[in-house]
Tab-separated table of C-alpha atoms in Angstrom:
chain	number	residue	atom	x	y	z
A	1	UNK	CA	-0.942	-125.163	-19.171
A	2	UNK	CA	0.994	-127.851	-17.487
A	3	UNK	CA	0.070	-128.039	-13.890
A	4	UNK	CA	0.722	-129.748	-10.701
A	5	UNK	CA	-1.164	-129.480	-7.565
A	6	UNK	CA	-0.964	-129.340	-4.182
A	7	UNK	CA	-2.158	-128.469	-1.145
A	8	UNK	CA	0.481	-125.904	0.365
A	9	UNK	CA	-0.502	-127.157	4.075
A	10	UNK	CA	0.443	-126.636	6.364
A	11	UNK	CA	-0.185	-130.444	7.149
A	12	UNK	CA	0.071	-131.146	11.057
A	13	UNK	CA	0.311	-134.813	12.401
A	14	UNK	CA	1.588	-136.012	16.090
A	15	UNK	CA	4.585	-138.307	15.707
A	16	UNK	CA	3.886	-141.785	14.966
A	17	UNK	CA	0.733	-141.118	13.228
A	18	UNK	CA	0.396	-141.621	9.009
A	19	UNK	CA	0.817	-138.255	6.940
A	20	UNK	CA	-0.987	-138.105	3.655
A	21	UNK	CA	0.416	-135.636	1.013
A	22	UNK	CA	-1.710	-135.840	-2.481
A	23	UNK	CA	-0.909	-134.482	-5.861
A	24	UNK	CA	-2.843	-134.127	-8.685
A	25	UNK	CA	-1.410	-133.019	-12.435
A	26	UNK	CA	-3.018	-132.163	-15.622
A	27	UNK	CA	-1.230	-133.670	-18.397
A	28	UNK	CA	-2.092	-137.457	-18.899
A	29	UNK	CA	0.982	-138.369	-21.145
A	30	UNK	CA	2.957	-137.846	-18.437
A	31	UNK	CA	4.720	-140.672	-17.583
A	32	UNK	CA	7.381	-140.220	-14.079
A	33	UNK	CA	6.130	-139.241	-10.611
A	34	UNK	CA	8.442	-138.115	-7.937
A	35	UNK	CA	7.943	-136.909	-4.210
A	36	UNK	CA	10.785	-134.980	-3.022
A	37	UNK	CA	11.748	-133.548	0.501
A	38	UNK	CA	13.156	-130.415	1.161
A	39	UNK	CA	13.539	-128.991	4.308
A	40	UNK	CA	13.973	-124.829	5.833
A	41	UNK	CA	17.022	-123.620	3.704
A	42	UNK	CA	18.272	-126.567	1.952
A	43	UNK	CA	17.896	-128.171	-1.672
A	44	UNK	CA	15.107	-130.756	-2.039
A	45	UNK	CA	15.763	-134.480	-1.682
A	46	UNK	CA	14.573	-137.383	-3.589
A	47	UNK	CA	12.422	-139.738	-1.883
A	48	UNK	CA	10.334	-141.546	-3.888
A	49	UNK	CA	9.722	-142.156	-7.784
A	50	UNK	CA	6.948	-144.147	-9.079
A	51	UNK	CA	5.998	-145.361	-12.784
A	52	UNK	CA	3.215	-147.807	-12.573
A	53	UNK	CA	-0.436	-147.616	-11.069
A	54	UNK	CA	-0.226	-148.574	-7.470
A	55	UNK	CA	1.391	-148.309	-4.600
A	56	UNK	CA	5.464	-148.544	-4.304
A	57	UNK	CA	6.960	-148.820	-0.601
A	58	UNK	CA	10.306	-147.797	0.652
A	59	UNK	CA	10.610	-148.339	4.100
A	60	UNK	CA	8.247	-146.152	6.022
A	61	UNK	CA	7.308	-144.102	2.501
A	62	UNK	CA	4.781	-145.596	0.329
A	63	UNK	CA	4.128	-143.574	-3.201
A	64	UNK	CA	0.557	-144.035	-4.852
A	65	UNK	CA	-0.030	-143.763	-8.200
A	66	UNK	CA	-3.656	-143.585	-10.010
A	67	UNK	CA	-3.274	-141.921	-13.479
A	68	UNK	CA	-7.066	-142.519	-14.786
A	69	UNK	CA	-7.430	-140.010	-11.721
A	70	UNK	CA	-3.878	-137.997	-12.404
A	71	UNK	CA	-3.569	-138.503	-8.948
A	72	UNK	CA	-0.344	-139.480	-7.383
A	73	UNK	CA	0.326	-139.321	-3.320
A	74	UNK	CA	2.784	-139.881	-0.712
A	75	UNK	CA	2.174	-141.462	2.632
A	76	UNK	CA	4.341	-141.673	5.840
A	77	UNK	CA	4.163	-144.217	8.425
A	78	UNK	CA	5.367	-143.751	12.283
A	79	UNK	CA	5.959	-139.907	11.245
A	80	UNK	CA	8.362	-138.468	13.058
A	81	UNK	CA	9.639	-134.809	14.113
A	82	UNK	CA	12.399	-135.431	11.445
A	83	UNK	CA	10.091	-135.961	8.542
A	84	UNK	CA	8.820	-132.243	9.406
A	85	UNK	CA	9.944	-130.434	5.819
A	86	UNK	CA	8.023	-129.559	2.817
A	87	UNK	CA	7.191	-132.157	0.327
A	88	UNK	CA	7.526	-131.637	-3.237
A	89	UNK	CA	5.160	-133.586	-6.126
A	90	UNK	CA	7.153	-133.981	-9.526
A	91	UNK	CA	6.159	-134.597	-12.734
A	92	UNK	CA	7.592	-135.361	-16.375
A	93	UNK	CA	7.261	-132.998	-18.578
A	94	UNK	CA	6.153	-135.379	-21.755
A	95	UNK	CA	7.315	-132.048	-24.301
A	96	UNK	CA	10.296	-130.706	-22.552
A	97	UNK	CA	12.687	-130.627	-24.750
A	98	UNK	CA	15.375	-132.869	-22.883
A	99	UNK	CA	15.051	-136.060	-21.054
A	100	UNK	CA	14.439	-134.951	-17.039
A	101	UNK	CA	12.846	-132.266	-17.191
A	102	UNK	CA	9.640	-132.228	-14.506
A	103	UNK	CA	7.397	-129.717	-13.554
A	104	UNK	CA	6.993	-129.345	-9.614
A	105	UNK	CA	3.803	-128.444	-7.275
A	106	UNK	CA	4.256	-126.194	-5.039
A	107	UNK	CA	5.056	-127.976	-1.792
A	108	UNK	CA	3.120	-129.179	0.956
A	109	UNK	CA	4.611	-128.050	4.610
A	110	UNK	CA	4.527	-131.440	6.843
A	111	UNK	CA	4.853	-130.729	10.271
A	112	UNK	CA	4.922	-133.675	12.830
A	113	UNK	CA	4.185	-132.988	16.349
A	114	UNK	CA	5.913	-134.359	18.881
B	1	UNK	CA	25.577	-142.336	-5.676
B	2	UNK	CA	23.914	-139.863	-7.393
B	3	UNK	CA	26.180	-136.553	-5.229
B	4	UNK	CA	25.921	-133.285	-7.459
B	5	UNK	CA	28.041	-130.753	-5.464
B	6	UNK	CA	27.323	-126.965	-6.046
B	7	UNK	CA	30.083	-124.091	-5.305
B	8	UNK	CA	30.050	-121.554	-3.531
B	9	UNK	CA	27.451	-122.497	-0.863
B	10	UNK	CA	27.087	-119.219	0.152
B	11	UNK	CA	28.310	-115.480	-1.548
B	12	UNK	CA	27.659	-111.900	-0.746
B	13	UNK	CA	28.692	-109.633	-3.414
B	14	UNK	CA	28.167	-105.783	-4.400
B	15	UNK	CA	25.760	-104.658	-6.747
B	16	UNK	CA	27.150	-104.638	-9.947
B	17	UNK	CA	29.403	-107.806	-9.887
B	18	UNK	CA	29.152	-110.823	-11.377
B	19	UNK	CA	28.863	-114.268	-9.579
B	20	UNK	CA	30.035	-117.556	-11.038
B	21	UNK	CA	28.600	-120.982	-9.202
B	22	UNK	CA	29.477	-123.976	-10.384
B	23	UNK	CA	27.417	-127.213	-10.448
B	24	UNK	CA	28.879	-130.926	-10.441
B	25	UNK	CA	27.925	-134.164	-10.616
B	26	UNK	CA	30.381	-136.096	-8.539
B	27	UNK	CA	29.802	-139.952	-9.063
B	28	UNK	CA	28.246	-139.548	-12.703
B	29	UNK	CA	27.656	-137.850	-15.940
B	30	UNK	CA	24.977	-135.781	-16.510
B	31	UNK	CA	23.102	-135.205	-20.083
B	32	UNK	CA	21.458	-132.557	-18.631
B	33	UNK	CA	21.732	-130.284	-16.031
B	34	UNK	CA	19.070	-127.671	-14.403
B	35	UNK	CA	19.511	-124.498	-12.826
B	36	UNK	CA	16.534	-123.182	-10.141
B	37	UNK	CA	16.084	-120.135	-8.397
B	38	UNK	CA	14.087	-120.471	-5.100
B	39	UNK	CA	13.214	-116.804	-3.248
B	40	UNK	CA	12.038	-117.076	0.319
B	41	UNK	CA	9.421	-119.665	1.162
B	42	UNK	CA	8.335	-120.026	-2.474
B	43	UNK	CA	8.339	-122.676	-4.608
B	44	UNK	CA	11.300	-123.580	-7.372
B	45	UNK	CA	11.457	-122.122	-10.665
B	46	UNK	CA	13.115	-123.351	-13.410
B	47	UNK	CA	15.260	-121.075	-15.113
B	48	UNK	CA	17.059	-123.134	-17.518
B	49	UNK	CA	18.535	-125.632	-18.802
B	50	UNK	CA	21.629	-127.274	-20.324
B	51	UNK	CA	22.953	-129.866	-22.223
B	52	UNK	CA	26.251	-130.615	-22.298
B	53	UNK	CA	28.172	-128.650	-25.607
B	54	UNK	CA	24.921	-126.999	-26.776
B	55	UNK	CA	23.046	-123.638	-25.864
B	56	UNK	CA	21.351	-123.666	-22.577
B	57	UNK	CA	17.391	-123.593	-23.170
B	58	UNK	CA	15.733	-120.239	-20.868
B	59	UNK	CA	12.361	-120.343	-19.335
B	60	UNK	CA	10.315	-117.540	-20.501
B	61	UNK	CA	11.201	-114.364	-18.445
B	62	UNK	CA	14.635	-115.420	-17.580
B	63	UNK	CA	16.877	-113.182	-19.609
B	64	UNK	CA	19.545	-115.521	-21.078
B	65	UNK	CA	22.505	-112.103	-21.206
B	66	UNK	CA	21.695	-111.749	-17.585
B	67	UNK	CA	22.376	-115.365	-16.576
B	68	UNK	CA	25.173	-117.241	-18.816
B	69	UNK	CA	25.143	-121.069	-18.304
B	70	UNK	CA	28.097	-123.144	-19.632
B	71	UNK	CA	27.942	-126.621	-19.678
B	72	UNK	CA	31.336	-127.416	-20.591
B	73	UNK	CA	31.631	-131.006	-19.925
B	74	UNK	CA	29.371	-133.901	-18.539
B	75	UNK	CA	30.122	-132.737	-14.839
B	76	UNK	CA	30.532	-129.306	-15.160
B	77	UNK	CA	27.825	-126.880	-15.507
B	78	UNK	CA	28.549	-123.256	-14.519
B	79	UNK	CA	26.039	-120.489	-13.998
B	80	UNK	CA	27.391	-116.941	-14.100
B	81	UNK	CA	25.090	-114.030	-12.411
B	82	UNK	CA	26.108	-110.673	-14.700
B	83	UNK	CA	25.623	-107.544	-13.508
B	84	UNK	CA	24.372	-108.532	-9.795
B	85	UNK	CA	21.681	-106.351	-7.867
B	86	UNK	CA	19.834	-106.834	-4.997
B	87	UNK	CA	16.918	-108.350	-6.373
B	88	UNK	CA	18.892	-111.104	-7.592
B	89	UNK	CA	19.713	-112.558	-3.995
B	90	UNK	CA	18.199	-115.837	-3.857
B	91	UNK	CA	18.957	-119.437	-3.689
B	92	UNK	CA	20.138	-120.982	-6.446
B	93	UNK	CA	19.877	-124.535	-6.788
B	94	UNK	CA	21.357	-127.364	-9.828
B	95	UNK	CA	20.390	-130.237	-10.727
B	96	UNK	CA	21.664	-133.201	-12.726
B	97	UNK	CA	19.744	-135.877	-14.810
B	98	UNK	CA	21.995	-139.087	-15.061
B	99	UNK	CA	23.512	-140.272	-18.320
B	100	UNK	CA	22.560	-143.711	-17.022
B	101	UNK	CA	19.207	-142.582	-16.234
B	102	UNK	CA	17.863	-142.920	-20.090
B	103	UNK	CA	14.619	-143.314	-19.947
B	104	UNK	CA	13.455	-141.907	-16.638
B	105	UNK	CA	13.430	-138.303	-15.553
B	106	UNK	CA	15.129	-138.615	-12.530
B	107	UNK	CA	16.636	-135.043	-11.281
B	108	UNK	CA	19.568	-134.770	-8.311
B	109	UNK	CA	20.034	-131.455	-6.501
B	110	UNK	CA	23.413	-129.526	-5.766
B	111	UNK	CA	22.732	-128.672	-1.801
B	112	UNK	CA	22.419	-124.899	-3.956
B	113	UNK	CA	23.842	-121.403	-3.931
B	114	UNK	CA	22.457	-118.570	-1.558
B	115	UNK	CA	23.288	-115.227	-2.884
B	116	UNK	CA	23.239	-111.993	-1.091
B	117	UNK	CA	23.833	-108.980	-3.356
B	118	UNK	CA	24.014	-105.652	-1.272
């Protein structure tokens, strides 16, 4: 069973403070890690994507990767009342049967006080 | 970059019609294209997906006579709700994997589809 995990929050943080979403998924061979955003009533949004072990920064977003642990986590700096949406963990799935195809968690709800 | 459109954004229709939405990638073509459903503060489920002139591949439970996908062309993939009933209202949601993306899994979202059938 292909799986990936996450805590479904909700996750609350007062603005400006760092939010830590984590992710954990089963299959080793997988190979692509994405964090996505979606927020109340829209389509999600991609943020980050990450390949290597480490960490990977995009302006106030830094993606984490460990795969000895299958771990892989997002972090936001100076959160802000904007960055309140649910955050989606993505994973390649190494046997679909076409190139993109990922298996998602099930979101963790951000919220960011103000 | 990267813009997949998705039409309608919204459609209310009786039960008992069918419902056509079309998915494009704007600024690219796609080898692949995704179709999700997404019911009310749940998480996405895939329900299938295409490649451009072949049969679209159905997750399990999805019944394939129920929900046609064509994927006509490297832009154009159209999903076509048969039959409509009320618990088919949801949001449906596309998504495109680059032709230039070979090599990573990289998936862009249509802003999706919310359907109301009454």
């Amino acid at each position: 069973q292909k799986e990936v995990e996450q805590n479904s929050g909700p996750l609350s943080v007062p603005e400006g403070a760092i939010a830590s979403l984590n992710c954990t998924y089963s299959d080793r061979v997988s190979q692509s890690f994405f964090w996505y955003r979606q927020y109340s009533g829209k389509s999600p949004e991609l943020i980050m994507s990450i390949y290597s072990n480490g960490d990977k920064e995009d302006g106030r977003f830094t993606a984490q990767l460990n795969k000895a642990s299958q771990y892989v986590s997002l972090l936001i700096r100076d959160s802000q009342p904007s960055d309140s949406a649910t955050y989606l963990c993505a994973v390649n799935d190494p046997y679909g049967g076409s190139q993109g195809n990922l298996i998602f968690g099930k979101g963790t709800k951000l919220s960011v006080k103000p | 970059g990267a813009v997949v459109s998705q039409h309608p954004s919204r459609v209310i229709c009786k039960s008992g019609t069918s419902v056509k939405i079309e998915c494009r990638s704007l600024d690219f073509q796609a080898t692949t294209m995704f179709w999700y459903r997404q019911f009310p503060k749940q998480s996405l489920m895939l329900m299938a997906t295409s490649n451009e002139g072949s049969k679209a591949t159905y997750e399990q439970g999805v019944e394939k006579d129920k929900f046609l996908i064509n994927h006509a062309s490297l832009t154009l993939s159209t999903l076509t709700v048969t039959s409509a009933h009320p618990e088919d209202s949801s949001f449906y949601i596309c998504s495109a994997h680059p032709r230039t993306a070979l090599g990573t899994d990289t998936q862009y979202f249509g802003p999706g589809t919310r359907l109301t059938v009454l």
